[in-house]
CSV table of C-alpha atoms in Angstrom, one decimal:
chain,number,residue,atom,x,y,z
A,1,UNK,CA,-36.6,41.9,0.8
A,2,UNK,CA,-38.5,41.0,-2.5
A,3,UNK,CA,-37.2,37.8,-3.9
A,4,UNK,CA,-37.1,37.2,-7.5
A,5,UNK,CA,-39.8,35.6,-9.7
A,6,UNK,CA,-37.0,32.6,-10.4
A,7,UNK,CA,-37.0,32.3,-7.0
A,8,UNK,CA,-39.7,30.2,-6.8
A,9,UNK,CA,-39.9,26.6,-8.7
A,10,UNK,CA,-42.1,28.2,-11.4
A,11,UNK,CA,-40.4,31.1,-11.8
A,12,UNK,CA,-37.1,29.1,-12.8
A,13,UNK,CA,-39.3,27.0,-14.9
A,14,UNK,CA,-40.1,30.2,-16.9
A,15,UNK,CA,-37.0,32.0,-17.0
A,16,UNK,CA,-35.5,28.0,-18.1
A,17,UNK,CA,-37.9,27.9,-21.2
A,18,UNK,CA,-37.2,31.6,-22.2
A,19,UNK,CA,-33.8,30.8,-22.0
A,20,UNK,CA,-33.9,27.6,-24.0
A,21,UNK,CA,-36.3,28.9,-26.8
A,22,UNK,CA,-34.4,32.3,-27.1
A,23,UNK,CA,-31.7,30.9,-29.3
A,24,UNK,CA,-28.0,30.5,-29.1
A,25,UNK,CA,-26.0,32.9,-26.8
A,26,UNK,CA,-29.1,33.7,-24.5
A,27,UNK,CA,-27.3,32.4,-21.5
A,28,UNK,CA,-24.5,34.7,-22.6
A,29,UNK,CA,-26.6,37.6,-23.3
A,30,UNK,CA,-29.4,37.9,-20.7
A,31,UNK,CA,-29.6,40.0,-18.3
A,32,UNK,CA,-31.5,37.4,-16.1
A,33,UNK,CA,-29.7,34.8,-17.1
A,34,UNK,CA,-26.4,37.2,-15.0
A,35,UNK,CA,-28.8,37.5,-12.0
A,36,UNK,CA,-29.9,34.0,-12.1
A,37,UNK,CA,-25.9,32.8,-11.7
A,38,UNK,CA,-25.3,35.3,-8.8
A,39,UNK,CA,-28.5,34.6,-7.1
A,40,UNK,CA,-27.1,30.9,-7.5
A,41,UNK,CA,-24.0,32.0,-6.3
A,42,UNK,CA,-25.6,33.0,-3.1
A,43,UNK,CA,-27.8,30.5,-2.5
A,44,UNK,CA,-25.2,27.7,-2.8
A,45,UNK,CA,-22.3,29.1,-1.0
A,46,UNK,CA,-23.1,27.5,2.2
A,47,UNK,CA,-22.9,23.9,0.4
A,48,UNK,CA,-19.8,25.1,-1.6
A,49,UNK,CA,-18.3,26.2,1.7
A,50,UNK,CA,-19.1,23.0,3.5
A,51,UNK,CA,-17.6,20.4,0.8
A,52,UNK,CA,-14.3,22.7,0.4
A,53,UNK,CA,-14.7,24.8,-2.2
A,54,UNK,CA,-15.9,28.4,-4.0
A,55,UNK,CA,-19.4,29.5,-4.6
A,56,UNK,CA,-18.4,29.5,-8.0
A,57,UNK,CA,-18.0,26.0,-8.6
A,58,UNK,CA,-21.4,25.4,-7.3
A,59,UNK,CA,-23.0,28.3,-9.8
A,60,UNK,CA,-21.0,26.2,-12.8
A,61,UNK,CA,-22.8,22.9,-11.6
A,62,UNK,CA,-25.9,24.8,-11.3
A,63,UNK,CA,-25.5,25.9,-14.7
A,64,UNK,CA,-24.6,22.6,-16.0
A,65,UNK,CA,-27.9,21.0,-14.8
A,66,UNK,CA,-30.3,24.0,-16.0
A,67,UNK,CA,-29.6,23.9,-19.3
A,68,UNK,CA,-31.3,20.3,-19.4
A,69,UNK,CA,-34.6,19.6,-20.6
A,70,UNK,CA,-35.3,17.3,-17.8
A,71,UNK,CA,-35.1,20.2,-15.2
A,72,UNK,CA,-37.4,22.5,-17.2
A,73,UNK,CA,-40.2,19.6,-16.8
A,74,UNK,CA,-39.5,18.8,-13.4
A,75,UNK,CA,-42.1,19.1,-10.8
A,76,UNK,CA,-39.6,21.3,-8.3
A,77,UNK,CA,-36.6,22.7,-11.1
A,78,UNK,CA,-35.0,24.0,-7.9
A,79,UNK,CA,-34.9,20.8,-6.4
A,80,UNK,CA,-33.4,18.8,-9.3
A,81,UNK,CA,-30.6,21.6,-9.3
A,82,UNK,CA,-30.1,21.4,-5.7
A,83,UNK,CA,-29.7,18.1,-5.6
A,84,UNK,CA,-27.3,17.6,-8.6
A,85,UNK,CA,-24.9,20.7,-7.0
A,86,UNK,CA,-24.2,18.8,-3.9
A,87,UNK,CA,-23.5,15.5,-6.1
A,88,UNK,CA,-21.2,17.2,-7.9
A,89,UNK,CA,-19.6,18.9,-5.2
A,90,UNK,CA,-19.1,15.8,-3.2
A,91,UNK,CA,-17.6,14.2,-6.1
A,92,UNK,CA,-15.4,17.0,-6.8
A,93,UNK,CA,-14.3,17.4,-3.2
A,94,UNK,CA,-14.0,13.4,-3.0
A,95,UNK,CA,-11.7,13.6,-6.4
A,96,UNK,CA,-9.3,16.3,-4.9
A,97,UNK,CA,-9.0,13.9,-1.8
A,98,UNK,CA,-8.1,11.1,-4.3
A,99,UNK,CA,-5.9,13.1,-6.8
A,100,UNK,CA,-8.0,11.9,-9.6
A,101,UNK,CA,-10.5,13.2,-11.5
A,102,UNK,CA,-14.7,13.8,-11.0
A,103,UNK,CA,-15.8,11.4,-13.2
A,104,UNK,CA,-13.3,8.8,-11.9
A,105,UNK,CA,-14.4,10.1,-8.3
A,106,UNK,CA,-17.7,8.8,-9.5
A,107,UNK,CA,-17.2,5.5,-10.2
A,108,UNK,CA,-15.8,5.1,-6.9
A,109,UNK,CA,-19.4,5.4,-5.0
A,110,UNK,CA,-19.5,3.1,-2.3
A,111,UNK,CA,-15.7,1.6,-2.2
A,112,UNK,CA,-14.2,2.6,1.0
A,113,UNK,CA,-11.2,4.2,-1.2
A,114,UNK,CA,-9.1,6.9,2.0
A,115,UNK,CA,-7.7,10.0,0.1
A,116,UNK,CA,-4.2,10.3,-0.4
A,117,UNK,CA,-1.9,11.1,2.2
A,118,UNK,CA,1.7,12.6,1.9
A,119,UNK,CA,4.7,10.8,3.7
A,120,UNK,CA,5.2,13.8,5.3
A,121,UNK,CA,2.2,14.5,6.4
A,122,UNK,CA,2.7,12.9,9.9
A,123,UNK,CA,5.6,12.7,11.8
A,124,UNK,CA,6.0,8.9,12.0
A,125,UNK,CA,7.1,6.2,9.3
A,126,UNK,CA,4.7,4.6,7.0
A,127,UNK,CA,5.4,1.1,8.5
A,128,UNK,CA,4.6,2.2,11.9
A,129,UNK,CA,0.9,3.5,11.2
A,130,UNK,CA,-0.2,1.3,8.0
A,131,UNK,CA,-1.7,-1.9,8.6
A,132,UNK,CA,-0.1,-3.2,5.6
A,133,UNK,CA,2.9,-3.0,6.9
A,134,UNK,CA,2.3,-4.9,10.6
A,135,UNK,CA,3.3,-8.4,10.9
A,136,UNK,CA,1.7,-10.7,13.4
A,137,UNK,CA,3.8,-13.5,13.7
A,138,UNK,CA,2.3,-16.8,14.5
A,139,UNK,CA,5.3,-19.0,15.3
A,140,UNK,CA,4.7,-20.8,18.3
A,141,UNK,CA,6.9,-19.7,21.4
A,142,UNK,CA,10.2,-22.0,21.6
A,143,UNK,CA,10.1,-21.7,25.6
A,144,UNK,CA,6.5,-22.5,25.7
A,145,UNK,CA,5.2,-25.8,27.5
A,146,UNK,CA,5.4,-28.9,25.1
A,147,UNK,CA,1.9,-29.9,24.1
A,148,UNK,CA,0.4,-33.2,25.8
A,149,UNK,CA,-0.4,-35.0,22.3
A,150,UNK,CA,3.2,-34.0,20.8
A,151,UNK,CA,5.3,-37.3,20.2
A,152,UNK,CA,7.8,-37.3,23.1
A,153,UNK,CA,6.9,-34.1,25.1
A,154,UNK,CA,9.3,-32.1,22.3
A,155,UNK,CA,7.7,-28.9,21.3
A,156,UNK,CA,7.2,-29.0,17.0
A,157,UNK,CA,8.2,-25.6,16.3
A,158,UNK,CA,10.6,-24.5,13.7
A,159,UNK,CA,13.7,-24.3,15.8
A,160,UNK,CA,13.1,-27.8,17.2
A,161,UNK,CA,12.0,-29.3,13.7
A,162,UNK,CA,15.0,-27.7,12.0
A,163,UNK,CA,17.1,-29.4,15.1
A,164,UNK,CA,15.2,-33.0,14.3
A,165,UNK,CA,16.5,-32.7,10.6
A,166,UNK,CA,19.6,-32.1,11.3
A,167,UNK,CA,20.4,-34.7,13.5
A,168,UNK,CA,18.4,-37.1,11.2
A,169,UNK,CA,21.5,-36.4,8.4
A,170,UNK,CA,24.2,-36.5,11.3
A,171,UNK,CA,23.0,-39.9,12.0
A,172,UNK,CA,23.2,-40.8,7.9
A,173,UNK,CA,26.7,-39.7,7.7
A,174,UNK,CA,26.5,-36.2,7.3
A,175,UNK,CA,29.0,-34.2,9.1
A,176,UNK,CA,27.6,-31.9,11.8
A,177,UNK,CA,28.7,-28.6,11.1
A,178,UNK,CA,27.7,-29.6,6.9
A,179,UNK,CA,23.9,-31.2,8.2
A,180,UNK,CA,23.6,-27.8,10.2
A,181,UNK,CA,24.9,-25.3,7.7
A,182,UNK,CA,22.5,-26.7,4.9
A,183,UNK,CA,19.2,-26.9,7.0
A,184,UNK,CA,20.0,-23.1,8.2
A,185,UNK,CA,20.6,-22.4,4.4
A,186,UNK,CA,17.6,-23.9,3.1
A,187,UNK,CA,15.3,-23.0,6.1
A,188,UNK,CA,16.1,-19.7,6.0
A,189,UNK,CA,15.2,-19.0,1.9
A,190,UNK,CA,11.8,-21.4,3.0
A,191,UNK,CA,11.2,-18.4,5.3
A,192,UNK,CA,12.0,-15.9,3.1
A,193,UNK,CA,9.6,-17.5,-0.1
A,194,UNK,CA,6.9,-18.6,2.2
A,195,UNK,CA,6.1,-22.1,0.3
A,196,UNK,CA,8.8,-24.9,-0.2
A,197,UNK,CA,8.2,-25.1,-4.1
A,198,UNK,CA,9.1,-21.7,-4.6
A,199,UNK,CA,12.3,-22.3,-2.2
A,200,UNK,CA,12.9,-24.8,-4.1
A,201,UNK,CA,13.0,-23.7,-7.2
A,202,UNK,CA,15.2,-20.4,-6.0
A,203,UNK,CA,17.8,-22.9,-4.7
A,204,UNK,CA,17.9,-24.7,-7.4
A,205,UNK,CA,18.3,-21.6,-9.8
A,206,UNK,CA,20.6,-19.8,-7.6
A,207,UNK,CA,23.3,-22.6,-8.0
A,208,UNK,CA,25.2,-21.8,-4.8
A,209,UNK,CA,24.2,-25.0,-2.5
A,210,UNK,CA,27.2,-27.5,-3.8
A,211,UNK,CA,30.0,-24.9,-3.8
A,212,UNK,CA,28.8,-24.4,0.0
A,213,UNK,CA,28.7,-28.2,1.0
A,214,UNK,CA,31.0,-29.2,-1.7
A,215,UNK,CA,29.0,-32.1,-3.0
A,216,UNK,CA,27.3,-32.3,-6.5
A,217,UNK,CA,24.6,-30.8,-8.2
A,218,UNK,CA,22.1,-34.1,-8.7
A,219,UNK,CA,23.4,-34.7,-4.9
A,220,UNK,CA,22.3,-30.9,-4.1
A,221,UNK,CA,19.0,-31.8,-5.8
A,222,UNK,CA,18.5,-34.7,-4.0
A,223,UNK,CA,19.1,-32.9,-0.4
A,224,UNK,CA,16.5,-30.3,-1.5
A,225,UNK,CA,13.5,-32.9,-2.5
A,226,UNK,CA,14.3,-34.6,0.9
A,227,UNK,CA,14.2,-31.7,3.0
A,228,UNK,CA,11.4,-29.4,1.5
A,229,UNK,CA,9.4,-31.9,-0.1
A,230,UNK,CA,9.4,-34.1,-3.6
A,231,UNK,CA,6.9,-33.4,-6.1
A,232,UNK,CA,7.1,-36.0,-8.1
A,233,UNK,CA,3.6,-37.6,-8.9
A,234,UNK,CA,4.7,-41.3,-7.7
A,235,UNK,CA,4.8,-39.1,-4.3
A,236,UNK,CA,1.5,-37.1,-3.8
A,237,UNK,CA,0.2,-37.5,-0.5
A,238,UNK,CA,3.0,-39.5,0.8
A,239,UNK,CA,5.2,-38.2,3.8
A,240,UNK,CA,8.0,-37.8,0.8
A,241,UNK,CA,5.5,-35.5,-0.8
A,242,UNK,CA,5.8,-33.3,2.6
A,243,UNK,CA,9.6,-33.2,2.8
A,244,UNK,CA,11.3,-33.7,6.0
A,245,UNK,CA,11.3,-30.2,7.6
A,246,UNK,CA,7.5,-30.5,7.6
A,247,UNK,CA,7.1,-34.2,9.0
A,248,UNK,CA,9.0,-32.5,11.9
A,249,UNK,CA,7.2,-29.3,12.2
A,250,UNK,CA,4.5,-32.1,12.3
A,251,UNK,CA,5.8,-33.5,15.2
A,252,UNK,CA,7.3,-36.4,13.7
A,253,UNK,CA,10.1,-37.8,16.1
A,254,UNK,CA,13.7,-38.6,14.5
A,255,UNK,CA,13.1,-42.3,15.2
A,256,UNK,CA,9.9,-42.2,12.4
A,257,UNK,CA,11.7,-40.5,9.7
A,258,UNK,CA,13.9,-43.3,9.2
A,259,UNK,CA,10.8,-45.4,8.3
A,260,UNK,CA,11.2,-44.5,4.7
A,261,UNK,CA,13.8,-46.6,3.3
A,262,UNK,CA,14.2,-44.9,-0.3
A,263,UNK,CA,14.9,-41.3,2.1
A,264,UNK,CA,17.3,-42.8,3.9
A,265,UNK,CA,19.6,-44.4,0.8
A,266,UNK,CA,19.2,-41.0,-0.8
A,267,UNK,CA,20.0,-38.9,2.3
A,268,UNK,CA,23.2,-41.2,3.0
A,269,UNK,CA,24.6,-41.0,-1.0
A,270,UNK,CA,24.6,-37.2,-0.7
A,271,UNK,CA,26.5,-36.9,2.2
A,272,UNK,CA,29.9,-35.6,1.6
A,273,UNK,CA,32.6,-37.8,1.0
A,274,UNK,CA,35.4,-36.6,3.3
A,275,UNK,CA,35.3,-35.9,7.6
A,276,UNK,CA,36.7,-32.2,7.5
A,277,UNK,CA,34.2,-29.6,8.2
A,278,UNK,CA,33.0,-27.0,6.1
A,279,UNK,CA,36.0,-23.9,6.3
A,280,UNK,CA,38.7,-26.0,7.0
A,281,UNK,CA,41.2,-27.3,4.1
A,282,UNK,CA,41.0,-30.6,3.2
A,283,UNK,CA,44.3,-32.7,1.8
């Protein structure tokens, strides 16, 4: 089988110029210019078929990239079109993987970017497969062995630091079942915010701390700066700075908490004044 003379590198050169210099519509009008797309067609269906898509699309980048001058004074024409068909069908095949367009598919060279995926493409939840969505906690195992260098053999976790504050306002006048229902209260928005400003300031916004422990709102304040930490610039650095829940995560032992005179006088003012527990009535 005889190939054609634009077969060759210098043969597309040729045709390229007559094209060029033959004047508007010559692409439209020439019959070579028809036999030159089909040939395309053919030569580059093998590359369209391998990125996902139709010959066609592969003759309309050929196209594209012929009708520059820089291919016409190219040492290999055919190689500068080859090479700028398979760009341009990775980039399309990369933009249909990331439902965007070609050009944006482009400027994504080199980012590890996955293509879109349905839900229901697989059979399992979202949060079961996608690493975003795993959690690895890191809190440390309540039944574990106490560490050698923690202050009296107790384990400083959260459940046991939580215990230590609690019986650190028992012991300043608090009632038990009032100490215990505001360190769950404000523990569990500390887990829920992740940092004890931001806990604090959603306790303090949300308002609902002195209706639970019937005391009032500068007292509620109060409670809040001791437990999760004051922020006050007289503070910085300071155990007061780190709030109480902390010093015992720390492994602080009940016994060194009290060492802070000023906690202690503000701890025992915002206890409630009465000796029911929270729920019952009180006469």
């Amino acid at each position: 089988m005889n190939l054609p003379a634009y077969a060759t590198a210098e043969g597309l050169r040729l045709l390229l110029l007559d094209l060029a210099y033959a004047g508007p519509g010559a692409w439209q009008t020439s019959p070579e210019a028809a036999e030159l797309m089909t040939y395309t067609m053919d030569k580059y269906a093998g590359l369209a078929h391998k990125y996902g898509t139709e010959p066609t699309n592969a003759a309309a980048a050929a196209f594209e990239v012929m009708r520059m001058r820089s291919t016409r004074v190219a040492e290999d024409p055919w190689a500068v079109v080859t090479h700028a068909v398979e760009l341009t069908l990775i980039y399309e095949s990369r933009a249909e993987g990331l439902l965007c367009s070609s050009g944006q598919a482009r400027k994504t060279a080199g980012l590890e970017y996955h293509d879109a995926e349905r839900f229901a493409d697989r059979e399992s939840e979202i949060a079961d497969y996608h690493p975003a969505f795993h959690f690895f906690a890191t809190m440390a195992d309540p039944y574990a062995p106490a560490p050698k260098d923690t202050p009296d053999g107790e384990p400083t976790n959260a459940f046991f630091a939580l215990d230590t504050v609690v019986e650190y306002f028992v012991d300043l006048g608090w009632p038990p079942a009032s100490a215990r229902l505001a360190m769950e209260y404000i523990a569990a928005r500390l887990s829920r915010c992740g940092k004890p400003e931001i806990a604090y300031k959603s306790l303090l916004r949300e308002g609902d701390g002195p209706g639970l422990l019937d005391i009032e709102q500068d007292a509620w304040i109060d409670v809040l700066r001791a437990v999760l930490g004051d922020s006050h610039p007289d503070f910085e650095g300071t155990t007061r700075s780190h709030g109480l829940l902390k010093q015992a995560a720390m492994g602080f032992p009940v016994t060194e908490l009290f060492d802070d005179r000023g906690l202690v006088h503000i701890v025992e003012a915002a206890a409630p004044d009465f000796d029911t527990e929270p729920g019952e009535s009180y006469v």
